[in-house]
Short mmCIF file of C-alpha atoms in Angstrom, two decimals:
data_model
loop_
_atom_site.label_atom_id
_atom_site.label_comp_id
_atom_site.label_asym_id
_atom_site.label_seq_id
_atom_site.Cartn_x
_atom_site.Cartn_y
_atom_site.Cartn_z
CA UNK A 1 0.00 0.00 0.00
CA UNK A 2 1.24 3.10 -0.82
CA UNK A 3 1.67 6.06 1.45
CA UNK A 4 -1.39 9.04 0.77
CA UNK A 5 0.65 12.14 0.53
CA UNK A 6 -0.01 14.52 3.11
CA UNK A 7 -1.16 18.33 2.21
CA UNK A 8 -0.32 21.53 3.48
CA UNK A 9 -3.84 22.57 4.72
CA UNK A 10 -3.13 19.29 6.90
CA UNK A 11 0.45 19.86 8.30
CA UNK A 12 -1.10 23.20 9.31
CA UNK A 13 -4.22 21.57 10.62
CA UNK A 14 -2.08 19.22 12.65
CA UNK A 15 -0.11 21.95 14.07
CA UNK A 16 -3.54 24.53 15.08
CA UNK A 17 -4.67 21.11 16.51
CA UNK A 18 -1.21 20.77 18.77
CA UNK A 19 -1.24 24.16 20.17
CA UNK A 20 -5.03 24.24 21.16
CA UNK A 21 -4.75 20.97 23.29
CA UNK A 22 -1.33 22.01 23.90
CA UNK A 23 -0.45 18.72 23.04
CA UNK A 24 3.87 19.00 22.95
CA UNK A 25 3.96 15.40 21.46
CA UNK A 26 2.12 16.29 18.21
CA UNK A 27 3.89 19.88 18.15
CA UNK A 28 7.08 18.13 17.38
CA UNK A 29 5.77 15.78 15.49
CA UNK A 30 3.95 18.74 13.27
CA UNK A 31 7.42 20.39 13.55
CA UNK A 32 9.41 17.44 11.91
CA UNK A 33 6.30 17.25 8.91
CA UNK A 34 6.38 20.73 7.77
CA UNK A 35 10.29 21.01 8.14
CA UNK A 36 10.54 17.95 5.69
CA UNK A 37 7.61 19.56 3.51
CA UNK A 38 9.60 22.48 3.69
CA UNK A 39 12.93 21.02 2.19
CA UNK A 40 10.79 18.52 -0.69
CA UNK A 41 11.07 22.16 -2.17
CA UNK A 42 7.16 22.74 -1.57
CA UNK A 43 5.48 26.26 -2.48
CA UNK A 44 3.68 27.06 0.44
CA UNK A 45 0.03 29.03 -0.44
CA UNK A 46 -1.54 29.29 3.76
CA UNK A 47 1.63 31.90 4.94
CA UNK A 48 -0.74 33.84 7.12
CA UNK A 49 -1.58 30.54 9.12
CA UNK A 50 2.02 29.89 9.50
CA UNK A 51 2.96 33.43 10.43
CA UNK A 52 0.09 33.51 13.10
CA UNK A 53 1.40 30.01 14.60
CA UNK A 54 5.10 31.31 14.51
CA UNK A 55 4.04 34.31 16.50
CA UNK A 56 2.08 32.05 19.14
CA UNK A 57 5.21 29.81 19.70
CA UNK A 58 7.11 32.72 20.18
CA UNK A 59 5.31 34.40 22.52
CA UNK A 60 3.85 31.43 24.35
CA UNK A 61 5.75 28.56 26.98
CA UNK A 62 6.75 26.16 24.05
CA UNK A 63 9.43 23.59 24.95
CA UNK A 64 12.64 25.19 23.06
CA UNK A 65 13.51 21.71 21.51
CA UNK A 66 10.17 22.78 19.96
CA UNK A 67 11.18 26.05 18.93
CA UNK A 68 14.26 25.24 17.14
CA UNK A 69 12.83 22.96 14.42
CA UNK A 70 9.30 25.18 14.29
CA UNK A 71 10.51 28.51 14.66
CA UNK A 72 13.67 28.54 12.05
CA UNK A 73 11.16 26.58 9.62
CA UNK A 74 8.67 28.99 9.40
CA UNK A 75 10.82 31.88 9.21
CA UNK A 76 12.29 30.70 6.20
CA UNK A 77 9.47 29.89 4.70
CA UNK A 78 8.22 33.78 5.07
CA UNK A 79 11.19 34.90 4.36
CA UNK A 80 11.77 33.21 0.22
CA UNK A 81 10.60 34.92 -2.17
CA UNK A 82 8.56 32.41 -4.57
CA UNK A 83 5.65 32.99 -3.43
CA UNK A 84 5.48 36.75 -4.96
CA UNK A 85 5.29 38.28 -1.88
CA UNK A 86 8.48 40.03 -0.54
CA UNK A 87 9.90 39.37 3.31
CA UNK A 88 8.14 42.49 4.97
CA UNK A 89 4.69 42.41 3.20
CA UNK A 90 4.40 38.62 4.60
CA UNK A 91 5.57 39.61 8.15
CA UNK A 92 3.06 42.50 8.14
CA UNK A 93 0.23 40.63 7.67
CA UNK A 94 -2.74 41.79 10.10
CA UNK A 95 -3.87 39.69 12.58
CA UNK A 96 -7.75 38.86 13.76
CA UNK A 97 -8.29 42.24 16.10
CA UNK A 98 -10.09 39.65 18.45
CA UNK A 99 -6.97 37.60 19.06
CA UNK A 100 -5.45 39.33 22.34
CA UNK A 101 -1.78 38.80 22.97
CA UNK A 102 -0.69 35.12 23.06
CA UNK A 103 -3.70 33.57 21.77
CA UNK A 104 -4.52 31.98 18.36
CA UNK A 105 -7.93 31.45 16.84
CA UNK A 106 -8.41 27.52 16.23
CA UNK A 107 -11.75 26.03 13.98
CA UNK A 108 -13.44 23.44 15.58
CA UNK A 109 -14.34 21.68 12.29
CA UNK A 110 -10.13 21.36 12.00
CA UNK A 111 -10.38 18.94 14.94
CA UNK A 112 -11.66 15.90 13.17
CA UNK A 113 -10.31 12.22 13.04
CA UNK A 114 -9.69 12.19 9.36
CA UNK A 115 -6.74 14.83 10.21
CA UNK A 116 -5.04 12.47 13.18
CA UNK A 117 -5.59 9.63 10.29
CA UNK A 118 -2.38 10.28 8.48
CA UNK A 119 -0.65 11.12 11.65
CA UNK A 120 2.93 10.03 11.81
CA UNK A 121 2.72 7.27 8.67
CA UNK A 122 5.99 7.48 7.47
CA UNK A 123 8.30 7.36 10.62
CA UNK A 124 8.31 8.61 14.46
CA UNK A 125 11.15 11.11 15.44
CA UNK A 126 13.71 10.50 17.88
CA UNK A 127 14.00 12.26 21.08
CA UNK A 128 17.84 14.08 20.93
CA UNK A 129 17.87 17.44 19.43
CA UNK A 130 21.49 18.54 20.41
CA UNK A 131 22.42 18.99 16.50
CA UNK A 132 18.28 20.21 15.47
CA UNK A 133 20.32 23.60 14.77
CA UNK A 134 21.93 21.77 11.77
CA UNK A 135 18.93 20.81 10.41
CA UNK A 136 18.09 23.18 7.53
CA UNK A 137 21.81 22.80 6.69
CA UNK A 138 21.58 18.98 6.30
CA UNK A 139 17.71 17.91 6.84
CA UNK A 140 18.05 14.55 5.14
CA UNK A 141 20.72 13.49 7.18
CA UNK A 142 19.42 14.84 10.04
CA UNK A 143 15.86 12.91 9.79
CA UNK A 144 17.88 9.83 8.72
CA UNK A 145 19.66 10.23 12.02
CA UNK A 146 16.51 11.00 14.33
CA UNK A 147 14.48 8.22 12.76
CA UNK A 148 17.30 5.82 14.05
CA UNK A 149 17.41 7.38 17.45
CA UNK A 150 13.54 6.79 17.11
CA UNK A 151 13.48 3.05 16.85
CA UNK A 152 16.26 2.25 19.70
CA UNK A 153 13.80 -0.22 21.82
CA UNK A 154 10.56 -0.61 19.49
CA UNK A 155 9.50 -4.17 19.02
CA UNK A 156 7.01 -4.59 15.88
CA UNK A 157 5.09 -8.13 16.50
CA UNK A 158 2.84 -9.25 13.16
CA UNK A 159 0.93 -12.23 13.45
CA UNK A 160 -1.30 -13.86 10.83
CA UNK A 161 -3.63 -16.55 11.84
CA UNK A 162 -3.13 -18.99 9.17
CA UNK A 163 -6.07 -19.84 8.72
CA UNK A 164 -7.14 -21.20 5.32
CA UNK A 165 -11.26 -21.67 6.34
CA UNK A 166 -12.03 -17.83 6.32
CA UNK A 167 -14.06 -16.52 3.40
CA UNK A 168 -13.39 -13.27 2.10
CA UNK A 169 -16.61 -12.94 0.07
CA UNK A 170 -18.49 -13.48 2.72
CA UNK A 171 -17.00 -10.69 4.61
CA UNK A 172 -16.96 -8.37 1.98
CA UNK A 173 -20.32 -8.77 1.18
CA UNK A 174 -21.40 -8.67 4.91
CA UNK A 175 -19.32 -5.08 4.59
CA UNK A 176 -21.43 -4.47 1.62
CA UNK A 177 -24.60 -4.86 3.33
CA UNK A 178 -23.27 -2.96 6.99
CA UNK A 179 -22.18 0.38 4.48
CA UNK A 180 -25.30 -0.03 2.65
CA UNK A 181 -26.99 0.10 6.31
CA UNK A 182 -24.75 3.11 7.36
CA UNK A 183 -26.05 4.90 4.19
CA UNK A 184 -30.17 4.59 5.08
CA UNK A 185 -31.69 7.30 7.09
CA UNK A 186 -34.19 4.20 7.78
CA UNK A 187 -32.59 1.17 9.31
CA UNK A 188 -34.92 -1.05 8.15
CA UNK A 189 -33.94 -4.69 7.67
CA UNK A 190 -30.79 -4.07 11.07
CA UNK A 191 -31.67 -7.66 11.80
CA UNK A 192 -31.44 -9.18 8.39
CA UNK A 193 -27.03 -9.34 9.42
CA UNK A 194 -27.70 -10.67 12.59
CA UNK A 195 -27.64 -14.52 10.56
CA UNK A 196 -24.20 -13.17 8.62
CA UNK A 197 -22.75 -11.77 11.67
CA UNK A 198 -23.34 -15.19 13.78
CA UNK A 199 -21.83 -17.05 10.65
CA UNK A 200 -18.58 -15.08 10.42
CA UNK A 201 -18.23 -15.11 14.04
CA UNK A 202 -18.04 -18.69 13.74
CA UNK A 203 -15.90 -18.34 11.21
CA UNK A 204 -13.02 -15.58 12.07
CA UNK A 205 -12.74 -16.11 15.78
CA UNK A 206 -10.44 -18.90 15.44
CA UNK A 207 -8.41 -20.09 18.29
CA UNK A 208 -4.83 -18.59 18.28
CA UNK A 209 -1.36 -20.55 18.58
CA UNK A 210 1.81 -19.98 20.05
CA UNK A 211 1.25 -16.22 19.92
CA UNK A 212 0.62 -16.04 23.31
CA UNK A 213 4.26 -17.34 24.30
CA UNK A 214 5.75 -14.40 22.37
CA UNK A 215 2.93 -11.77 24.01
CA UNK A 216 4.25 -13.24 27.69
CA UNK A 217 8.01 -12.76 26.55
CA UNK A 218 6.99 -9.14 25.74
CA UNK A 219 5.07 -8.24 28.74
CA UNK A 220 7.43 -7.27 30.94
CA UNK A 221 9.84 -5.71 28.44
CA UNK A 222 10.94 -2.57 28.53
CA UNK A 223 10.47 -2.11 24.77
CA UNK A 224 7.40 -0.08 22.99
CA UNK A 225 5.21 -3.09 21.02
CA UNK A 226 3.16 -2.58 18.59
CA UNK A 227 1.30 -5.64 17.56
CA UNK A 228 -0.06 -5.55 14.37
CA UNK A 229 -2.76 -8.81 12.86
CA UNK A 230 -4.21 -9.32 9.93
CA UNK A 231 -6.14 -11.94 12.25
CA UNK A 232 -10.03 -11.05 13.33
CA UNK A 233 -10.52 -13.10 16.23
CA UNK A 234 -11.53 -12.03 19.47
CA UNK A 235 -8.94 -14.26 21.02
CA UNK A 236 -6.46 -11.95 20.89
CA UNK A 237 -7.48 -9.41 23.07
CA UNK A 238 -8.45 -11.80 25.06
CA UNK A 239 -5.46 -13.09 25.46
CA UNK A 240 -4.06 -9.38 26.28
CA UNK A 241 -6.62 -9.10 28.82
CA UNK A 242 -6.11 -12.34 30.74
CA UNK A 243 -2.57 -11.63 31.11
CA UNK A 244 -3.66 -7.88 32.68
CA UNK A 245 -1.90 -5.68 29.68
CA UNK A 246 -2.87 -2.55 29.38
CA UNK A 247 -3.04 -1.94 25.24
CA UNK A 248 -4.77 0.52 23.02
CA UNK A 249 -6.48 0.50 19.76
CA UNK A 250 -6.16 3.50 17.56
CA UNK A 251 -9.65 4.99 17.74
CA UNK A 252 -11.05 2.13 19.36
CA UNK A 253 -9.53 2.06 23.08
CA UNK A 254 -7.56 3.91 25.44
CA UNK A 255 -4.99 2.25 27.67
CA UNK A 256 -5.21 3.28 31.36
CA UNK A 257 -2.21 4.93 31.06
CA UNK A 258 -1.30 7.55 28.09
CA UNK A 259 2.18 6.01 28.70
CA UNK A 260 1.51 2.31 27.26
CA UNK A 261 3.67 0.68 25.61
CA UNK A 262 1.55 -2.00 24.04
CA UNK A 263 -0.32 -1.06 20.65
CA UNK A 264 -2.41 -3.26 19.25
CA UNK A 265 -3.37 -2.47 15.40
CA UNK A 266 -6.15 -5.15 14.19
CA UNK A 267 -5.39 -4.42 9.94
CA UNK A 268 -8.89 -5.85 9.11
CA UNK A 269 -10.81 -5.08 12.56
CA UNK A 270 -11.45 -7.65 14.96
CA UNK A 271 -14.88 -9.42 15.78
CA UNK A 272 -15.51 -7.69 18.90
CA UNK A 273 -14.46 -4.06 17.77
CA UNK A 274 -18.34 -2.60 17.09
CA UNK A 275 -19.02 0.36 14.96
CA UNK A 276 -22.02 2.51 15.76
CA UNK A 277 -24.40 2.50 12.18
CA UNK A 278 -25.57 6.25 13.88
CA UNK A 279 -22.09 8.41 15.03
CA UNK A 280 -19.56 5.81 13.43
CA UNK A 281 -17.72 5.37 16.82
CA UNK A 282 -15.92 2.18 17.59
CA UNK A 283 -15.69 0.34 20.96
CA UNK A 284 -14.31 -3.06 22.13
CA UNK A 285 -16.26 -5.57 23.70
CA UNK A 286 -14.22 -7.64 26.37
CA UNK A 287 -16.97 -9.55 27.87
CA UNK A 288 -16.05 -13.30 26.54
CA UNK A 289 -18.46 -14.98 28.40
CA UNK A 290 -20.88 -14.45 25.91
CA UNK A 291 -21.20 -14.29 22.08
CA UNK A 292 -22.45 -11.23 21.17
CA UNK A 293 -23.79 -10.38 17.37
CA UNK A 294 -24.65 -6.48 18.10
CA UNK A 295 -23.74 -3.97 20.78
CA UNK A 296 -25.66 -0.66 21.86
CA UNK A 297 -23.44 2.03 20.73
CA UNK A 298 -21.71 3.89 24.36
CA UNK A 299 -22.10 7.40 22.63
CA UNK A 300 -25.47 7.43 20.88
CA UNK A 301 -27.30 4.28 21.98
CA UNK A 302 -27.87 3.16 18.43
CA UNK A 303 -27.17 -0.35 17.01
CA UNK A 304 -23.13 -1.14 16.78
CA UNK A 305 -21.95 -4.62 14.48
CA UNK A 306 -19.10 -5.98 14.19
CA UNK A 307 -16.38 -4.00 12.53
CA UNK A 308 -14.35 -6.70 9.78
CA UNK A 309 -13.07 -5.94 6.30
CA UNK A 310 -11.85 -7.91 3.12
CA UNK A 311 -8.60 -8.01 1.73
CA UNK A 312 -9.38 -10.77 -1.39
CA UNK A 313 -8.50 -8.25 -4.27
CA UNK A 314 -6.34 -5.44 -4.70
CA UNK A 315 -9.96 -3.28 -4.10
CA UNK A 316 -10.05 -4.00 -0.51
CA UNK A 317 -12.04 -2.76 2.45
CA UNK A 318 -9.93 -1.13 4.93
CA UNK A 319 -9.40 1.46 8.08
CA UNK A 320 -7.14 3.53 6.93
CA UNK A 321 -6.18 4.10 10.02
CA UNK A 322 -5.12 0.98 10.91
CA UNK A 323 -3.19 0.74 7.84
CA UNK A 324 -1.13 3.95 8.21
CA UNK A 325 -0.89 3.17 11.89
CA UNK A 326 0.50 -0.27 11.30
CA UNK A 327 3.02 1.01 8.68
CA UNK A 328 4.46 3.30 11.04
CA UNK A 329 4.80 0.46 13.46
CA UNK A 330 7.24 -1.61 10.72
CA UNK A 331 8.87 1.80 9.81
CA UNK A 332 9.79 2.81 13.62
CA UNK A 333 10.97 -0.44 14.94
CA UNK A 334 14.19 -1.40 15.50
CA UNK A 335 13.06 -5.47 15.53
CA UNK A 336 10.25 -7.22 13.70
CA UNK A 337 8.92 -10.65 14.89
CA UNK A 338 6.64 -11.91 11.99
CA UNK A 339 4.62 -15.26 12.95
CA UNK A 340 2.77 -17.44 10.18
CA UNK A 341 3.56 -14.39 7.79
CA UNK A 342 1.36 -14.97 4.54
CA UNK A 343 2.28 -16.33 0.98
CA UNK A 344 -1.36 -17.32 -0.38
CA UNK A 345 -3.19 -15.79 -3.18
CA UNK A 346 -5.62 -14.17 -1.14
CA UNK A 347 -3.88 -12.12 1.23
CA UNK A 348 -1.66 -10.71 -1.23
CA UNK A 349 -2.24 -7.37 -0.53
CA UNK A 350 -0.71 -8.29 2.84
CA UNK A 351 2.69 -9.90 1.47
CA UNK A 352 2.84 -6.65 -0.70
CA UNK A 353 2.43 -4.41 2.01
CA UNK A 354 5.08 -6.42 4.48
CA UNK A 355 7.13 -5.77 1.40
CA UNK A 356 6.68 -2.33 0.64
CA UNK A 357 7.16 -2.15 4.86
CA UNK A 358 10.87 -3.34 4.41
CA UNK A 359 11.50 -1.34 1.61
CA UNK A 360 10.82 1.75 3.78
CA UNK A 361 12.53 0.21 6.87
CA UNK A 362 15.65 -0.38 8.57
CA UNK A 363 14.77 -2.75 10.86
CA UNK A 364 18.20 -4.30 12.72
CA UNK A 365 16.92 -7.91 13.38
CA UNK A 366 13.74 -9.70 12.11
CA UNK A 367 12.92 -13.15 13.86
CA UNK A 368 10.18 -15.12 11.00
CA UNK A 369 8.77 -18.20 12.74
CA UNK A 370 6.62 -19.98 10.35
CA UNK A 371 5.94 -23.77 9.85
CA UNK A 372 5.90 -24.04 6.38
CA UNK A 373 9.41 -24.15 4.99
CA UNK A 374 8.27 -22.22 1.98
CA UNK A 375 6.69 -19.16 3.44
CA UNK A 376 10.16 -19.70 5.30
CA UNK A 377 12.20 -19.60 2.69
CA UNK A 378 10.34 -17.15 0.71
CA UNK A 379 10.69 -14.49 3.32
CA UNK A 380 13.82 -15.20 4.23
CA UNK A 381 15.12 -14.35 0.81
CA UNK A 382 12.95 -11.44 0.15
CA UNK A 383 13.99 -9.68 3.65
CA UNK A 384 17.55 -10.73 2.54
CA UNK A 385 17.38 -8.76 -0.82
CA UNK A 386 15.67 -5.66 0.52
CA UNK A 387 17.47 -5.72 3.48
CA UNK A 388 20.60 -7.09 3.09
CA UNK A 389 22.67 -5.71 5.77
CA UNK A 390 19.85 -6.78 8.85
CA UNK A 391 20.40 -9.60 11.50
CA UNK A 392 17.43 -12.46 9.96
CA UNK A 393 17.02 -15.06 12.18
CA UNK A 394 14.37 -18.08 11.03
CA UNK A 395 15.37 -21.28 11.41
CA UNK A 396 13.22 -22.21 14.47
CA UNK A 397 11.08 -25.18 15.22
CA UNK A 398 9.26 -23.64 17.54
CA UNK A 399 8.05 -20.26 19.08
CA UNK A 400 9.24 -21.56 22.16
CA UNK A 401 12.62 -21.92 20.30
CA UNK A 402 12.47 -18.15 18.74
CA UNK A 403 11.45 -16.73 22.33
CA UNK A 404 14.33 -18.33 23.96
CA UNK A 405 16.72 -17.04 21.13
CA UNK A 406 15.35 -13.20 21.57
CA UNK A 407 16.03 -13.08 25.24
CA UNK A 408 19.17 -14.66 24.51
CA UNK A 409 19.61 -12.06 21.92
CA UNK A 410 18.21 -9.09 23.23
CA UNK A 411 18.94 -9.86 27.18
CA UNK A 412 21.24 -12.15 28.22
CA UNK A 413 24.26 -10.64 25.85
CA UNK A 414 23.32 -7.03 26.59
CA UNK A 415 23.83 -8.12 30.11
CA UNK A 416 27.08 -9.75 29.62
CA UNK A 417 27.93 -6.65 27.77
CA UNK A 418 27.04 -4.36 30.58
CA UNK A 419 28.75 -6.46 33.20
#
């Protein structure tokens, strides 16, 4: 999958956003974007935005690590002359008479969750900014250099279930019918999925191997995880929840603690994600005791099903969020542990994405733990030519035998090292 390139009205957006939740985390991270924009050789059009958020971070308690990407950016951007405005007619532009001193005027409407969809797809930045002064002199290098600071300690886990009994028709036509649902003022004819949901249920919440060994390795690591499945069973999470992790879902669920370091990025939904058919919110169900075929919607009380997607045809249904989201996850990690990674005709949209994922990546060591000695194989050699200078470790019998090779790995030596 390619990336969807992002526009200036939404680096700007993401920026307005930052400073009215004060949010410092996606200031930076709106920092980095428009300083990159900025040296592609764009030709900016929204100056007066810019100019108003310059003088905000100026005159407002912004972390300076903050100010010396944002501020330096900005300025030169006012300051060129392609835009056929000269330096001093772009400085002087007036500002809303409304605005007192240190305030900015923000649009609710720009606070929406299409703009946090593209948020951070192509890499995370690193957190050392002792040489950010050098950037506009050498910006490539530089971002090459934070991206790797960036990925010290991230652990990318993808798992597919292997399953061969899963129809993707079925699912895409249940999607069919659920967007054809979303589309009637009338919800006539709600309880006419009920039958399909109960079917796929049956059908995608397939019992999980091995994957839990690797979750229980990771649990008390000190390492950000993101977890990213192409499975849709509800065993997973429940598997997080029995061992008491705390994880998130992008849009779905909050940990406990803004701090987690477990994300969990379901590529084609899960069977116990629910979106409303009325407000379009999503919410995970974590009651297994029961099997559940709709949900009453937390925010508007309306009728919520069972958010799944298709992936048999390069026209897939997807989250796009959960696409860019699990992108970034390959792009930011330092090690990738791919179980039962996929080689059949109709998840290739998946093996071209895992692909397009290296491509992008510099991952230092990637563990592949499959049974089949030709997805084996396969992967091996692909990671091999895309990546040929990265650690590849895959001849294990076991998940028991890859786990025990990671802590060796990752663990024991550093210790050894250390002492």
């Amino acid at each position: 999958m390619a990336p969807f390139p992002e526009s200036e009205s939404m680096t700007i957006k993401r920026l307005e956003v930052a400073l009215r939740k004060k949010d410092m985390h996606l200031l930076k991270d709106g920092a980095y974007k428009l300083h990159e924009k900025f040296h592609t050789g764009h030709r900016f059009e929204f100056t007066p935005e810019l100019e108003q958020i310059l003088n905000y971070v100026k005159d407002n308690d912004i972390p300076d690590e903050i100010k010396e990407i944002l501020c330096p950016t900005i300025e030169e951007i006012l300051s060129q002359d392609s835009y056929g405005n000269s330096p001093d007619s772009r400085l002087q532009t007036p500002q809303n008479p409304s605005n007192t001193p240190g305030e900015i005027t923000l649009r609710e409407e720009d606070i929406k969750l299409q703009g946090q969809a593209y948020e951070d797809y192509l890499a995370s930045r690193g957190q050392n900014t002792s040489h950010q002064k050098e950037a506009d002199k050498q910006p490539r290098k530089e971002t090459i250099t934070l991206r790797q600071e960036a990925r010290q300690g991230d652990v990318l886990v993808f798992y597919d279930d292997n399953s061969r009994d899963i129809s993707h028709n079925e699912i895409k036509n249940y999607r069919n019918k659920l967007n054809n649902l979303f589309s009637m003022q009338n919800h006539d004819g709600d309880y006419n999925l009920l039958r399909d949901i109960a079917t796929l249920n049956n059908i995608v919440d397939t019992k999980v191997f091995d994957i839990d060994k690797v979750i229980a390795m990771l649990k008390t690591s000190k390492s950000n995880v993101s977890f990213v499945t192409t499975s849709q069973s509800q065993e997973l999470t429940k598997i997080l929840c029995n061992m008491g992790i705390d994880f998130s879902i992008p849009y779905v669920k909050n940990s406990a603690d803004e701090n987690t370091k477990f994300n969990f990025i379901p590529m084609l939904g899960l069977s116990n994600i629910y979106v409303c058919s009325h407000c379009n919110m999503r919410s995970l169900k974590t009651d297994f005791a029961t099997k559940t075929l709709s949900v009453q919607c937390p925010n508007c009380d309306n009728a919520a099903f069972p958010d799944l997607y298709a992936i048999n045809s390069y026209n897939p249904d997807c989250n796009p969020i959960f696409w860019h989201r699990a992108m970034k996850a390959f792009i930011k990690s330092k090690i990738w542990i791919i179980i039962n990674p996929p080689l059949d005709e109709n998840k290739e949209i998946i093996f071209d994405f895992i692909k397009t994922a290296g491509e992008c990546s510099e991952p230092a060591k990637i563990y592949i733990f499959t049974k089949e000695n030709d997805k084996k194989e396969f992967y091996t050699n692909l990671f091999s030519k895309i990546l040929p200078k990265e650690q590849i470790y895959a001849d294990f019998s076991s998940v028991e035998e890859l786990c025990a090779n990671y802590i060796k790995e990752q663990i024991t030596n550093k210790i050894n090292e250390k002492y």
